[in-house]
Coordinates of C-alpha atoms in Angstrom, one line a residue:
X243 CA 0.0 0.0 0.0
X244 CA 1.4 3.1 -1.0
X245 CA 1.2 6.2 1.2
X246 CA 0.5 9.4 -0.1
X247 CA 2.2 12.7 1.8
X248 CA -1.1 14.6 3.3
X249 CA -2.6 10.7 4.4
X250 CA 0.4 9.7 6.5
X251 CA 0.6 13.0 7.7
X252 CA -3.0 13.1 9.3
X253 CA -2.3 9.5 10.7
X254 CA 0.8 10.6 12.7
X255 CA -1.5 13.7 13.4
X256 CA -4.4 11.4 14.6
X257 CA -1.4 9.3 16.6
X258 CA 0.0 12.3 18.5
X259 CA -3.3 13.4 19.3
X260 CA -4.6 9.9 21.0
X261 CA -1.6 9.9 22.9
X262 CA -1.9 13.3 24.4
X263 CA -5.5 12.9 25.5
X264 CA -3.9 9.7 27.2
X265 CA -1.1 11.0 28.8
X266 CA -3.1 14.2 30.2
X267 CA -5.7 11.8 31.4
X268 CA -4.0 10.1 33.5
X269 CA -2.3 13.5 35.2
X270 CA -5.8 15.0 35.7
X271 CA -6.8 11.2 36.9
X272 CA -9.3 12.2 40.3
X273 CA -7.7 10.1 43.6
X274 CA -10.2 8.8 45.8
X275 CA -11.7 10.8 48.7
X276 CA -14.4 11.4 50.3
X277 CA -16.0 14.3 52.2
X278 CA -14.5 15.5 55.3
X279 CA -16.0 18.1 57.2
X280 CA -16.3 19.5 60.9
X281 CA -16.2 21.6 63.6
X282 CA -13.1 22.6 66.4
X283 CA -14.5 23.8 69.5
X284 CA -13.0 25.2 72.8
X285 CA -14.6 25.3 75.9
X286 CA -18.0 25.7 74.1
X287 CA -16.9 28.2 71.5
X288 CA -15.9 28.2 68.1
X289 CA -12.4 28.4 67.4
X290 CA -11.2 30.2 64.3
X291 CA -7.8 30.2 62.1
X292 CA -7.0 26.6 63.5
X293 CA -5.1 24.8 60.6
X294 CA -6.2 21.2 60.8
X295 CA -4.3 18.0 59.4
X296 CA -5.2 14.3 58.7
X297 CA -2.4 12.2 57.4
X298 CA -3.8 8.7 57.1
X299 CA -2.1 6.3 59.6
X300 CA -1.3 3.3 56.9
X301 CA 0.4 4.5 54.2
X302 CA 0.5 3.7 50.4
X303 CA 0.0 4.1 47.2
X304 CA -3.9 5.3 47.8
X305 CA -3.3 7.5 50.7
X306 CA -2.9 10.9 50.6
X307 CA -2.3 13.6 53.7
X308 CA -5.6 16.4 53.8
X309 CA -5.6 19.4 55.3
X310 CA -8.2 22.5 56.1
X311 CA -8.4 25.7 58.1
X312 CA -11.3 26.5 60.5
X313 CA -13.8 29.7 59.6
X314 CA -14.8 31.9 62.3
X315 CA -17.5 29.9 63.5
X316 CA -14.9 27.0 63.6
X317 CA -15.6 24.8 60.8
X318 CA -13.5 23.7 58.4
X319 CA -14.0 21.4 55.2
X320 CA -10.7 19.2 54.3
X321 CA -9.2 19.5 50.5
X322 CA -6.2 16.8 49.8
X323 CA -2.7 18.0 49.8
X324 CA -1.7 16.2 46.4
X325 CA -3.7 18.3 44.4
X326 CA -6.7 20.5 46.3
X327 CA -8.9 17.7 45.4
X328 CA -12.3 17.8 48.5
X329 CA -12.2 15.3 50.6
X330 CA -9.3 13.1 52.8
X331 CA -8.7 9.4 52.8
X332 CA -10.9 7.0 54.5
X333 CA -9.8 4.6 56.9
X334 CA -7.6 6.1 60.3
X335 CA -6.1 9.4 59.9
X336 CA -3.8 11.1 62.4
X337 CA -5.1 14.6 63.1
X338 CA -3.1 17.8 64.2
X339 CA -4.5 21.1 65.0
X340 CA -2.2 24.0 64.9
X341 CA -3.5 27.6 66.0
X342 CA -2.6 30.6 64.3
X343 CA -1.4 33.1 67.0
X344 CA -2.7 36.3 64.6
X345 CA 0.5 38.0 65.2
X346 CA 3.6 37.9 63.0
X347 CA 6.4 36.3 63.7
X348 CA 9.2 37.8 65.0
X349 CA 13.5 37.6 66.7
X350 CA 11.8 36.9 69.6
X351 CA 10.8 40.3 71.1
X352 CA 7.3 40.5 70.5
X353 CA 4.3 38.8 72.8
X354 CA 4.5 35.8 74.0
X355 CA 1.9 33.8 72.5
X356 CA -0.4 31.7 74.6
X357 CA -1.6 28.6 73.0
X358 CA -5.1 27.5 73.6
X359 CA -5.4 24.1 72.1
X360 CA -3.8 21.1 74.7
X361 CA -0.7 19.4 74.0
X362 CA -2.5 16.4 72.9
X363 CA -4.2 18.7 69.6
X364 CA -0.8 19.2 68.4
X365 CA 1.4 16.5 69.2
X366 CA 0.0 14.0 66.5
X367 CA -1.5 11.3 69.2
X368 CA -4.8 12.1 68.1
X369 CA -6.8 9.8 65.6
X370 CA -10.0 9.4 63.4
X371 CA -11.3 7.2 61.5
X372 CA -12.9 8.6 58.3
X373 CA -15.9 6.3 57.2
X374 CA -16.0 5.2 53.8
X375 CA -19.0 7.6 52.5
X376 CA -17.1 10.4 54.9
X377 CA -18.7 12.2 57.3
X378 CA -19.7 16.3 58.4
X379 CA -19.1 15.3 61.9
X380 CA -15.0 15.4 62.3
X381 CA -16.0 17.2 65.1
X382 CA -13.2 18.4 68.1
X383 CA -13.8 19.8 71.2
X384 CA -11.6 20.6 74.1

């Protein structure tokens, strides 16, 4: 079979073009999650500008860290760090809550700043487990 010029050209065309929906595909490929949501309360009250972590506890290929910052009425919604995508990994997550002091950092002479949370919010003991459909209820409250 004999190939004419404009023919073969418009195959290699049609070629290049098949391979580049492929290849962007599978970078744009969605990883599982599911909605994570919740609420960080202190002593009753809302809690605001607390930056909240879940970095699921067994590792892999599937599991991916999440993170989200609390509103002023202390809620928060979790977005994966791999990509922005909603949601966190289901299964048992580690969770660390870190609290924005408001007041920018410094050599040392400004305010000391006075940390509400407890150790135990910080220090990565803390766990959840995320349910397969996810939940709205991540709640914390110290």
């Amino acid at each position: 079979m004999k190939c004419v010029a404009s023919s073969c050209l418009l195959g290699k065309r049609a070629t290049l073009l098949v391979a580049a929906v492929l290849m962007s595909a599978g970078c744009t490929q969605r990883i599982k999650s599911v909605p994570v949501s919740g609420r960080v309360m202190l002593n009753g009250a809302p809690l605001a500008d607390v930056a909240i972590n879940f970095s699921p506890v067994t590792g892999g290929d599937k599991a991916y860290a999440a993170y989200g910052k609390t509103d002023k009425d202390g809620r928060y919604t979790l977005k994966l760090v791999e990509n922005g995508q909603p949601g966190a990994t289901s299964g048992k997550n580690r969770v660390t809550l870190n609290e924005s002091s408001g007041v920018a950092e410094s050599d040392g002479g400004g305010p000391k700043v006075v940390l509400k949370l407890p150790p135990k919010a910080r220090d990565g003991t803390m766990t959840i487990e995320v349910p397969a459909d996810g939940t709205n209820a991540a709640d914390f409250s110290f």
